[in-house]
Coordinates of C-alpha atoms in Angstrom, one line a residue:
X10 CA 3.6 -31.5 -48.4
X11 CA 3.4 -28.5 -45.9
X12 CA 0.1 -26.8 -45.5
X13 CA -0.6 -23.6 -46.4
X14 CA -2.5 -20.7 -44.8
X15 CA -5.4 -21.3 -46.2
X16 CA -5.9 -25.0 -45.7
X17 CA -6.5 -24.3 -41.5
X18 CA -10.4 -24.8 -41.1
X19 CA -12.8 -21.8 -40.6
X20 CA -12.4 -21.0 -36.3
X21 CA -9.4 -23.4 -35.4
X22 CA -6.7 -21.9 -32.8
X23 CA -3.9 -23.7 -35.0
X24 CA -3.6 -20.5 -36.7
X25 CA -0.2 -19.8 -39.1
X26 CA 2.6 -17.9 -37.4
X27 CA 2.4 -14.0 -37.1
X28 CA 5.2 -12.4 -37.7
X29 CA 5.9 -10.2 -34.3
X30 CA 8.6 -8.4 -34.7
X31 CA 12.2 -8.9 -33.1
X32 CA 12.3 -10.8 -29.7
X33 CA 12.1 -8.5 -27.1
X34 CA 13.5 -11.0 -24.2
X35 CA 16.2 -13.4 -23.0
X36 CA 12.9 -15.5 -22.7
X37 CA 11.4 -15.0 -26.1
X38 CA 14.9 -16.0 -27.5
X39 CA 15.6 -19.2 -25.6
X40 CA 12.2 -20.3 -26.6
X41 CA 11.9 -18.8 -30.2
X42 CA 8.3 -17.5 -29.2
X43 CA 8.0 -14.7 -31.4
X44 CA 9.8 -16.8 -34.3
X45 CA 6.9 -19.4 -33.7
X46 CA 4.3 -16.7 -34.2
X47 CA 3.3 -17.5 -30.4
X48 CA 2.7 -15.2 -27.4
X49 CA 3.6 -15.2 -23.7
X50 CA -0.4 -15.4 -22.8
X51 CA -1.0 -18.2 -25.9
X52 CA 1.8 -20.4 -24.0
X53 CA 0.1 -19.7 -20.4
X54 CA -3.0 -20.4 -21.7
X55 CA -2.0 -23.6 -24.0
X56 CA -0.1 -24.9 -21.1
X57 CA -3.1 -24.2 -18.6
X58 CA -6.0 -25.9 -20.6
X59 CA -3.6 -28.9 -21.3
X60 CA -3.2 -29.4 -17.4
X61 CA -6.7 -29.5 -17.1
X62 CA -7.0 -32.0 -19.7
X63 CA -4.8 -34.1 -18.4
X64 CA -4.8 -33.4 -14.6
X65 CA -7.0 -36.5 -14.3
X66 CA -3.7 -38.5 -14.4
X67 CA -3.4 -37.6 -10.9
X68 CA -6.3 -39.7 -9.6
X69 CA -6.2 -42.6 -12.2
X70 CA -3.0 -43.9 -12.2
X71 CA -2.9 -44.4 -8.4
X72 CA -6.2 -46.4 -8.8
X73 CA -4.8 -48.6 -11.9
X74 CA -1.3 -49.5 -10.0
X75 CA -2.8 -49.3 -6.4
X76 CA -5.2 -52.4 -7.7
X77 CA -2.3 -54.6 -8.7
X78 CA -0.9 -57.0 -6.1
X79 CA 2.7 -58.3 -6.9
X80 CA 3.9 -61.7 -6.5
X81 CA 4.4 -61.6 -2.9
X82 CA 0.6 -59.8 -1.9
X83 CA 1.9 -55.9 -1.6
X84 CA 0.1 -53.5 -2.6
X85 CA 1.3 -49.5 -3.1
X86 CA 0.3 -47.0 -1.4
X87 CA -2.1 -44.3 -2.5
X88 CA -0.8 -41.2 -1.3
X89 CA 2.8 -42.4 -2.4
X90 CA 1.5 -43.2 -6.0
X91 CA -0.1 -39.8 -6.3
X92 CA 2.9 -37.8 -5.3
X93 CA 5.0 -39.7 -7.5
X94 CA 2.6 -39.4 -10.4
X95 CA 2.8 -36.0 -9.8
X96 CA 6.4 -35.5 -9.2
X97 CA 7.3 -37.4 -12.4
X98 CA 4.7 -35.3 -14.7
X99 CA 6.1 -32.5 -13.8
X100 CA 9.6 -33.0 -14.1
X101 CA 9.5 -34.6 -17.6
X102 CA 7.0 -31.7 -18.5
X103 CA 9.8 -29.4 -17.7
X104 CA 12.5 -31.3 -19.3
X105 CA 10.3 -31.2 -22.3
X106 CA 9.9 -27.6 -22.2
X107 CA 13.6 -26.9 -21.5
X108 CA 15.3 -29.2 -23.4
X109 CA 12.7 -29.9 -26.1
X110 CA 11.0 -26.6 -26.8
X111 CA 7.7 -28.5 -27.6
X112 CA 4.1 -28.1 -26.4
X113 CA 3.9 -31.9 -25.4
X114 CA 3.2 -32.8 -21.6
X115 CA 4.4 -36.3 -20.3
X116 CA 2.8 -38.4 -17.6
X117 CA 1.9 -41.7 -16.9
X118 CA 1.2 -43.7 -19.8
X119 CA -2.2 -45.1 -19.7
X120 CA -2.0 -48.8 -21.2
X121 CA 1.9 -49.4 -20.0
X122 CA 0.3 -48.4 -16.6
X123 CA -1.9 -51.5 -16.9
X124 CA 1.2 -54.1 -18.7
X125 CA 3.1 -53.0 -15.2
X126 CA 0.0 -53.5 -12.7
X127 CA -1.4 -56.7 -14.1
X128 CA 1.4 -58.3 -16.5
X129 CA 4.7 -57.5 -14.5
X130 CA 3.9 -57.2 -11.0
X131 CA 1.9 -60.2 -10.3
X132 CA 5.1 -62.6 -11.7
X133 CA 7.8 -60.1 -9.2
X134 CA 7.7 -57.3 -6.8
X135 CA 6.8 -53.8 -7.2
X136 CA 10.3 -52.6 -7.4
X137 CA 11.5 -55.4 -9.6
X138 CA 8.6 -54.7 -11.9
X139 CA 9.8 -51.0 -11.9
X140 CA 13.2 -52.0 -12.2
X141 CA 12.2 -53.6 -16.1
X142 CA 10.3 -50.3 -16.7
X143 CA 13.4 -48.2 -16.0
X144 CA 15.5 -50.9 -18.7
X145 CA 13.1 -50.1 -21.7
X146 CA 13.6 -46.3 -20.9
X147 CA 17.3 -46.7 -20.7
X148 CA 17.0 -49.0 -24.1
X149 CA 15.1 -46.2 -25.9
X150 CA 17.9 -43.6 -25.1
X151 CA 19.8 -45.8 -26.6
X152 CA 18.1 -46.1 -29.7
X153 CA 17.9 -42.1 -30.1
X154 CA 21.7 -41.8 -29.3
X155 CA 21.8 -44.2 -31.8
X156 CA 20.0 -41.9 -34.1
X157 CA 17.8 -45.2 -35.3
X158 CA 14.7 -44.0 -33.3
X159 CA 14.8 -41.0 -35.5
X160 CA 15.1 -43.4 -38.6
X161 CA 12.4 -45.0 -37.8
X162 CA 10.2 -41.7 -38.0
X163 CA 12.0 -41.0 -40.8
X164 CA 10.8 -44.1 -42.7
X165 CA 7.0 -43.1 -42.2
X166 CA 5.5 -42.4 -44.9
X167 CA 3.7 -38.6 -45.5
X168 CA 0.4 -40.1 -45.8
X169 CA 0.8 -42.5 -43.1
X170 CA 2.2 -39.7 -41.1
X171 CA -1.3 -37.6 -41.7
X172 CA -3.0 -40.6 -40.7
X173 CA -1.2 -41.2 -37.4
X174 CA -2.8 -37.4 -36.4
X175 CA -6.0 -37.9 -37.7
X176 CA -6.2 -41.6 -36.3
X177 CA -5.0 -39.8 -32.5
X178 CA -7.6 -37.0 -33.5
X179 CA -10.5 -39.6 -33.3
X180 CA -8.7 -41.4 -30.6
X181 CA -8.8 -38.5 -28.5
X182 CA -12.5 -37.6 -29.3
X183 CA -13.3 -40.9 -28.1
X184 CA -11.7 -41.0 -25.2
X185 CA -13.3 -37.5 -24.5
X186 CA -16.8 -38.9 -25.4
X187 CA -16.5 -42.0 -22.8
X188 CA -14.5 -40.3 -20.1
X189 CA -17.7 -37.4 -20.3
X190 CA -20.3 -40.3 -20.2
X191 CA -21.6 -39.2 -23.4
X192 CA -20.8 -42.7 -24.8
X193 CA -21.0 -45.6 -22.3
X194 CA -19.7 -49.2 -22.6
X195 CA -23.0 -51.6 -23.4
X196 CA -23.1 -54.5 -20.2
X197 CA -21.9 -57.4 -21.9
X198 CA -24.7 -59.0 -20.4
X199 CA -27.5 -57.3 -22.7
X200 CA -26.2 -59.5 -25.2
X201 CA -25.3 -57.1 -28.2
X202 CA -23.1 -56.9 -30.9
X203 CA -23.0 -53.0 -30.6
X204 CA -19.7 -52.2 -27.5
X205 CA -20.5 -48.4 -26.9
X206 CA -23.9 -46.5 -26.6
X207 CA -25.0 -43.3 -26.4
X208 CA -25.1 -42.3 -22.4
X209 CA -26.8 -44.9 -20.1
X210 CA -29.5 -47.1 -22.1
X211 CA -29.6 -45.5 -25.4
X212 CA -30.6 -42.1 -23.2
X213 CA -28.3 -38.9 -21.9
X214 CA -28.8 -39.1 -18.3
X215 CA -27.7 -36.8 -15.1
X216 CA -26.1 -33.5 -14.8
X217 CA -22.7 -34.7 -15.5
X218 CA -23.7 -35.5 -19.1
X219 CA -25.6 -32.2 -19.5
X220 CA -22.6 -30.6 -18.3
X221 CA -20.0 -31.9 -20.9
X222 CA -22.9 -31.2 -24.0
X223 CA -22.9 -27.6 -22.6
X224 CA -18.9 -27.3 -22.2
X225 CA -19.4 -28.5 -26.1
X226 CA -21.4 -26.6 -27.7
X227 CA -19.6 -23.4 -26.1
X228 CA -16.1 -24.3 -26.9
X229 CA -17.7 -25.0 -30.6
X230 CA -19.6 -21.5 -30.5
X231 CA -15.7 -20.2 -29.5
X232 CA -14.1 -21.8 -32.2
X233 CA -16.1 -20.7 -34.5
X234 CA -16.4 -17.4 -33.3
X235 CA -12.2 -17.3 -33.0
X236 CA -12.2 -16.0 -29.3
X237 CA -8.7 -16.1 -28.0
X238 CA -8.8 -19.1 -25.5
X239 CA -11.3 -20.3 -26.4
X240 CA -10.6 -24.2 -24.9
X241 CA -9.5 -22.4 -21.5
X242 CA -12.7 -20.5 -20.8
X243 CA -14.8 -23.5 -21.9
X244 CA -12.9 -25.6 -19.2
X245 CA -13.3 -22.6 -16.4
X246 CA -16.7 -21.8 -17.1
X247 CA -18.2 -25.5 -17.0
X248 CA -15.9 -26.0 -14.2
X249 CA -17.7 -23.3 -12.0
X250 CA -21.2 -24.4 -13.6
X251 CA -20.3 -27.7 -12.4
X252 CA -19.3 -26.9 -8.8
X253 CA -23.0 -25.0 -8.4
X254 CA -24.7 -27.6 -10.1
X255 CA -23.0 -30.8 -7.8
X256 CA -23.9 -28.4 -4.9
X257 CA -27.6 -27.8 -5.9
X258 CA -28.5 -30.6 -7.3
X259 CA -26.7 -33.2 -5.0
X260 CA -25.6 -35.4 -7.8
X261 CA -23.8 -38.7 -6.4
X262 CA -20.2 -38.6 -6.8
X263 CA -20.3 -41.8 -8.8
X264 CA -21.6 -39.9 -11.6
X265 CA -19.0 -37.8 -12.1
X266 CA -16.1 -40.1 -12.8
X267 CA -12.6 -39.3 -10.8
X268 CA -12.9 -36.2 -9.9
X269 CA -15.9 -34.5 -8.0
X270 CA -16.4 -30.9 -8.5
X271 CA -16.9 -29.7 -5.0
X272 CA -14.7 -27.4 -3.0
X273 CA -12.7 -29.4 -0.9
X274 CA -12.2 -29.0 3.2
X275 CA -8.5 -28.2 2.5
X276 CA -6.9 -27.2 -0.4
X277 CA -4.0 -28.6 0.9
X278 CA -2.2 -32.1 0.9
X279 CA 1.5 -33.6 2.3
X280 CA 3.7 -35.3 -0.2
X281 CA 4.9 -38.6 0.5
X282 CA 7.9 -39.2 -1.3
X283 CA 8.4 -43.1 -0.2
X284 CA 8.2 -45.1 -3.7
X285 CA 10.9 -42.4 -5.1
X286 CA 14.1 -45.1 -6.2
X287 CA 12.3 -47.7 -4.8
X288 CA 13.4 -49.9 -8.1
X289 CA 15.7 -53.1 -8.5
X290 CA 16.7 -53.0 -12.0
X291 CA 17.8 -56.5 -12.8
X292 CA 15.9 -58.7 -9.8
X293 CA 12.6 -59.3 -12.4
X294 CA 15.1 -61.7 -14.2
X295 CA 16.0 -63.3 -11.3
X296 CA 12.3 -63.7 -10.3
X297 CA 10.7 -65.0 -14.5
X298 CA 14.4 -66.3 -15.8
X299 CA 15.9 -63.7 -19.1
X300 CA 13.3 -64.9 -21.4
X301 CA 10.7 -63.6 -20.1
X302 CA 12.2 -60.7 -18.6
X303 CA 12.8 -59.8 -22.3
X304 CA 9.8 -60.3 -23.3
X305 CA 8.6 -58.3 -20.8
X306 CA 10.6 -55.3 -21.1
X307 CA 10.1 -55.9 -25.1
X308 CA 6.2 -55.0 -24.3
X309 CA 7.2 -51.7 -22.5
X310 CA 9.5 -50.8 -25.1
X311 CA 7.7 -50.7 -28.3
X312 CA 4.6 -49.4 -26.5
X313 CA 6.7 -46.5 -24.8
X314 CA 8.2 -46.1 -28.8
X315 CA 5.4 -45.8 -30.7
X316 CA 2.9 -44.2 -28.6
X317 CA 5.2 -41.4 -28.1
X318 CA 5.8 -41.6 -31.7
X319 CA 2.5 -41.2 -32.9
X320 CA 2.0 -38.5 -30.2
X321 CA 4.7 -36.4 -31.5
X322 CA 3.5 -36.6 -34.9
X323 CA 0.3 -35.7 -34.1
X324 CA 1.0 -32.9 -31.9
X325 CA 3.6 -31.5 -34.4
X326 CA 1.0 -31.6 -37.3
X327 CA -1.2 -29.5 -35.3
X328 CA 0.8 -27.2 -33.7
X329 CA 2.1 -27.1 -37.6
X330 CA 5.9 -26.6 -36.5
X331 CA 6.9 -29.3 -38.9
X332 CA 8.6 -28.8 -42.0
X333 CA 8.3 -30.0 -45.3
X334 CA 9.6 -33.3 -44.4
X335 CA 7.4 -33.7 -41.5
X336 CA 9.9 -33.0 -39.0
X337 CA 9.9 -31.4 -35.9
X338 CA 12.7 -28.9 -34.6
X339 CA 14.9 -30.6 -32.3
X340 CA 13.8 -34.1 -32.8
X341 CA 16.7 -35.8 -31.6
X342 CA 16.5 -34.1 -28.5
X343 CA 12.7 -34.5 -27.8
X344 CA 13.2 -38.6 -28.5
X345 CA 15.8 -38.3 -25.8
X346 CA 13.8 -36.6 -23.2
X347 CA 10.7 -39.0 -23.8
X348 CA 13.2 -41.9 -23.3
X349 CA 14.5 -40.3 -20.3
X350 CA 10.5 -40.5 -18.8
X351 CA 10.1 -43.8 -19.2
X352 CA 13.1 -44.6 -17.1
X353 CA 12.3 -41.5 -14.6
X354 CA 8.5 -43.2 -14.6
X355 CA 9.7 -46.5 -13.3
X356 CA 12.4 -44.7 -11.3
X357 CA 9.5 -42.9 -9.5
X358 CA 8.0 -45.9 -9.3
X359 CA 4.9 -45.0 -11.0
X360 CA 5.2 -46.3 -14.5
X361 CA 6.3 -45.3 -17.6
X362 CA 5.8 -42.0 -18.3
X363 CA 4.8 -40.8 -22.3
X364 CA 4.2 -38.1 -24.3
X365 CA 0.4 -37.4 -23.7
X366 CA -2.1 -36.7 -27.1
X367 CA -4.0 -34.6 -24.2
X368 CA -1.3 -31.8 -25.1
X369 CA -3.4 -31.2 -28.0
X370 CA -5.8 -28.8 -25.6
X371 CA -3.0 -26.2 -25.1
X372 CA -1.9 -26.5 -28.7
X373 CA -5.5 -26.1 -30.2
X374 CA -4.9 -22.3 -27.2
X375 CA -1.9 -21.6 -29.2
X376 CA 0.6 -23.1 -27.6
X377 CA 4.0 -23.6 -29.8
X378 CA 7.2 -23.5 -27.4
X379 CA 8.1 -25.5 -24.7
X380 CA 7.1 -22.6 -22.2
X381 CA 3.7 -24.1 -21.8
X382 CA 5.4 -26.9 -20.6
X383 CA 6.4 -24.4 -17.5
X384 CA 2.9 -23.9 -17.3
X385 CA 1.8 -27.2 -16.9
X386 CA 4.8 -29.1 -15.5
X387 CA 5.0 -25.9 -12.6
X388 CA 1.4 -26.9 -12.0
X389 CA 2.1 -31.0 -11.8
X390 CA 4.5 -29.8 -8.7
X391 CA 2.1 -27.3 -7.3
X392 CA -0.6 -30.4 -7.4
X393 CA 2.2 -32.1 -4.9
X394 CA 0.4 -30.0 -1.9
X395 CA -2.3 -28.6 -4.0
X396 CA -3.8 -32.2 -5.0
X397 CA -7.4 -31.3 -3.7
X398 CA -8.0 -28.5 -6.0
X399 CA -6.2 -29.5 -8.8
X400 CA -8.8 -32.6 -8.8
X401 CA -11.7 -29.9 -8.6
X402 CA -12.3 -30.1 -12.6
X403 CA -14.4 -32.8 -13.2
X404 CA -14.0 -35.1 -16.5
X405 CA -17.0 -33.3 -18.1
X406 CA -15.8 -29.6 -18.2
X407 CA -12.4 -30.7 -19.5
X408 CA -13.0 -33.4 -22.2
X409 CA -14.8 -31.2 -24.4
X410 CA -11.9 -29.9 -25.3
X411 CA -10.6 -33.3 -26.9
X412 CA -13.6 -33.5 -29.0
X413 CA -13.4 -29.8 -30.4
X414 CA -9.3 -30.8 -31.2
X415 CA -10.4 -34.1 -32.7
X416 CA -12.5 -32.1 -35.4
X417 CA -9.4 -29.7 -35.4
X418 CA -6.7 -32.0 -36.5
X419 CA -9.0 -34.4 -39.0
X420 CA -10.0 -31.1 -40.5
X421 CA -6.6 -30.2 -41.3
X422 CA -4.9 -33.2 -42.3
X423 CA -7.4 -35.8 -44.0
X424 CA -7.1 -33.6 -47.2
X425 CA -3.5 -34.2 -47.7
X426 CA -3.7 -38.2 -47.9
X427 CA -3.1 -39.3 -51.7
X428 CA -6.4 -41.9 -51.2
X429 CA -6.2 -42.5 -55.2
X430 CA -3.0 -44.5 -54.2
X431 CA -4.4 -47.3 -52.5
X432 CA -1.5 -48.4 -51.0
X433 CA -1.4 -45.4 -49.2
X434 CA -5.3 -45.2 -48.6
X435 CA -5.7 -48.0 -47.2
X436 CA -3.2 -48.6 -44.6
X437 CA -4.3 -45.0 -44.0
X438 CA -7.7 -45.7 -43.4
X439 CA -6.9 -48.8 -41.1
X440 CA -4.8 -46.8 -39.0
X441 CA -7.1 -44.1 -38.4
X442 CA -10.0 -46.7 -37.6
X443 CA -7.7 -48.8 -35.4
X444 CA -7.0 -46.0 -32.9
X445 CA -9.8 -45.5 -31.4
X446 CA -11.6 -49.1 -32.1
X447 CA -9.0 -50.6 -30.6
X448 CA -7.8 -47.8 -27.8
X449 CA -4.5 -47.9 -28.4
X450 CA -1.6 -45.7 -30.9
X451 CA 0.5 -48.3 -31.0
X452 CA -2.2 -51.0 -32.5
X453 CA -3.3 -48.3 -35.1
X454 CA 0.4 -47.6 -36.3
X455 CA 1.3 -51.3 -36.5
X456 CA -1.5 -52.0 -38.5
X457 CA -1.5 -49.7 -40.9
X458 CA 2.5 -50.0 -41.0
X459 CA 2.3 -53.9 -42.0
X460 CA -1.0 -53.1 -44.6
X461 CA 1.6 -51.1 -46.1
X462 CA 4.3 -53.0 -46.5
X463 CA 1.9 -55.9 -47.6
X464 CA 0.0 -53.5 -50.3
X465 CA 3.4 -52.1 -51.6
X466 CA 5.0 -55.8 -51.8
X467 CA 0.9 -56.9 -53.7
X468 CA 1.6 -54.4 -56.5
X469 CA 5.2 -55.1 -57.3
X470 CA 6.5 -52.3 -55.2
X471 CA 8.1 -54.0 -52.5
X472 CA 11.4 -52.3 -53.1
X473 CA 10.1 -48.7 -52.3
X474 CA 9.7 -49.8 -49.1
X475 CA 12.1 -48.6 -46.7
X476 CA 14.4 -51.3 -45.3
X477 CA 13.9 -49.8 -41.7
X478 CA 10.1 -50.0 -42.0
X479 CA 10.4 -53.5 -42.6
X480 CA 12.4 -53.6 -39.2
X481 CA 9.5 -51.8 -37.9
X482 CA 6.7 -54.1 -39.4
X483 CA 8.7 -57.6 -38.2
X484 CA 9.0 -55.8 -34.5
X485 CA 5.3 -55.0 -34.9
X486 CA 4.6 -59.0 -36.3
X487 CA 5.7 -60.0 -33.0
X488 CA 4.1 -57.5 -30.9
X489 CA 0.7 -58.4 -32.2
X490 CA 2.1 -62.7 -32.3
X491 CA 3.1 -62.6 -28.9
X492 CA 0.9 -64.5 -27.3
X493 CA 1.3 -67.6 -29.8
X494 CA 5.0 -67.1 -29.7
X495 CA 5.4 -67.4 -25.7
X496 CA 3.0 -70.7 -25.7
X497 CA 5.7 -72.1 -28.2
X498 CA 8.5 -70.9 -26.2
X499 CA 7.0 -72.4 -22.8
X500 CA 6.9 -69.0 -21.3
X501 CA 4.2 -68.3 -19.0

């Protein structure tokens, strides 16, 4: 059911298209700005705040791989792992852009970053566990050229669709809300049943936190308002505020998170392309035997599918460029270029890279064409030698801007669930809870794909169920069984 005009909440920058007139330019054409209802300075400014919000990439991925050892003690090196991080989020922001003519950024994948550093690379070296990363991206090609991968969407239903946006709304609030220190992990020490609380000890503490609950409230007062970049000058203002504040106050860096906001002693930094094709694409095998190799690449695959999957929805529903059907323009060829990152990730040698539900920033600016992605992805390959300024923007100017598009897409989508269908509500609801709980799209999809099937099959109604979904919710059985399933096959 598309939305109409007046469903968008009161103050959202998801506004409806505006008709503009005839494009002007080659530019307008290629990327059907005007036809999108979007601007030249709504792209730079969508593609801007979403590099902000995701610029933290940069720095975190180089600390999750750099802390993995693989089975022969090596270690890689920082400075390699940031270039490459950077390197491969901006090239397969620009492919995006180009060849998919979508406001959705790719990077690093946070989660498949993890799978490579701890799972893959202990049992194999670096460029063997690359290698397997590089496989599942070739497989998911595959499975576009196919055309199944765009069955598989296809077999979603509407409601479970609106729940796969609101479920990455809330996901992205919370990760906005912990990354801010607004909402801290509790010790597991003090012995609670309760996992988060709010700041440190039930109290907000430090200028950091005070920082982000500014950066808030204004981008809320914005929003409201309907000022015209309104995420963007939330992001710069706290940014500055923060710089003064570090430089006043002398708060320890620790407090901040990744990235301190200070003014660096050079604003420059040297590239080192060294991991760049440093892959072996079938020696992991060689290393674990096919079994688990399979396994292995079986892990990538389907968290590379539908995290990407649940991205795109998301980010399509807000940026309201799908159609009646819930499909995106182009879909065939966005699928492709996301399965073209997770190879390019492991070819770079820096994992997996993914769709990123941080995109959402430069959507909720007014982003609606792929030319934001030349915003951001031009600014992923300025970071190459600009890495010390792009890291200026510290997690508390930039995450209020995940919170404020939380509200954005719930507001917008929770309405158009059929909830008096149980069958629908529910496996809604579970997906939209299991995002967030359990930090992970793929878990909330899964689960709220196999409460489906199981509701529709409970209430006679096992037929309406598309026989791909089923595909989908056995794939998903084993995903969440696999532990159990490799102690019964032997494999360690």
């Amino acid at each position: 059911m598309p939305r109409s005009a007046t469903s968008t909440p009161v103050g959202t920058a998801a506004r409806p298209p505006e008709p503009s007139g005839r494009p002007q330019s080659s530019l307008d054409r290629f990327f059907r700005i005007s036809e999108r209802g979007s601007t030249l300075a709504r792209e730079a400014r969508g593609g801007l705040a979403t590099f902000f919000a995701m610029a933290y990439i940069i720095v975190l991925n180089p600390i999750i791989l750099g802390a993995g050892e693989d089975k022969f003690g090596q270690q890689l090196d920082n400075t390699q792992l940031v270039t490459a991080t950077a390197l491969m989020a901006g090239l397969t922001t620009l492919l995006m852009g180009v060849i998919g003519n979508v406001p959705i950024a790719l990077a690093a994948g946070l989660g498949i970053n993890a799978v490579v550093s701890l799972q893959l690379a202990p049992q194999m070296s670096w460029p063997d566990a690359m290698g397997m990363v590089v496989l599942a991206g070739l497989v998911l090609m595959i499975l576009v050229a196919s055309g199944l991968r765009q069955r598989v969407m296809d077999a979603i239903p509407n409601g479970l669709r609106r729940s796969i946006a609101i479920g990455i709304g809330l996901f992205i609030t919370l990760i906005g809300l912990v990354d801010s220190g607004f909402v801290t992990r509790n010790p597991d020490a003090a012995g609670t049943t309760v996992p988060l609380g709010l700041g440190q000890g039930g109290q907000l503490q430090g200028w950091p936190v005070l920082i982000f609950v500014l950066g808030l409230a204004l981008m809320f007062v914005l929003v409201v308002r309907k000022t015209r970049g309104a995420i963007l000058i939330g992001i710069v203002a706290l940014t500055v505020v923060a710089v003064v504040v570090n430089a006043l106050a002398e708060v320890p860096d620790a407090a901040w998170g990744l990235a301190v906001p200070e003014l660096p002693d050079s604003v420059v930094s040297s590239p080192d392309f060294g991991l760049i094709g440093d892959v072996s694409l079938f020696g992991g095998f060689s290393e674990v035997g096919v079994l688990t190799g399979c396994l292995f690449v079986f892990t990538v695959l389907l968290s590379g599918f539908f995290d990407a999957m649940g991205t795109i929805i998301g980010v399509g529903e807000e940026s309201r460029l799908t159609d009646e059907n819930g499909q995106l323009p182009g879909m065939g060829r966005i699928l492709m270029v996301d399965g073209a990152a997770v190879a390019g990730g492991g070819f770079g040698s820096c994992s997996a890279n993914t769709c990123f539900v941080e995109s959402t920033a430069g959507v909720g600016e007014g982003a609606r064409t792929g030319l934001a992605n030349l915003v951001t992805g031009g600014l992923f390959l300025l970071a190459l030698v600009f890495t010390p300024l792009a890291t200026v923007v510290p997690s508390q100017a930039a995450t209020p801007a995940l919170v404020v598009v939380g509200f954005l897409i719930m507001a917008s989508n929770v309405r158009e669930i059929d909830w008096a269908d149980p069958t629908v509500g529910i496996p809604a609801f579970l997906t939209m809870v299991s995002m967030p709980f359990t930090y992970s799209i793929t878990n909330g999809i899964g689960i709220g794909v196999l409460a489906f099937i199981l509701l529709r099959a409970a209430t006679g109604r096992f037929r309406d169920v598309p026989w791909l979904l089923n595909v989908v919710g056995a794939c998903f059985l084993v995903y969440f069984l696999l532990d159990p399933i490799e102690q019964l096959l032997g494999v360690t």
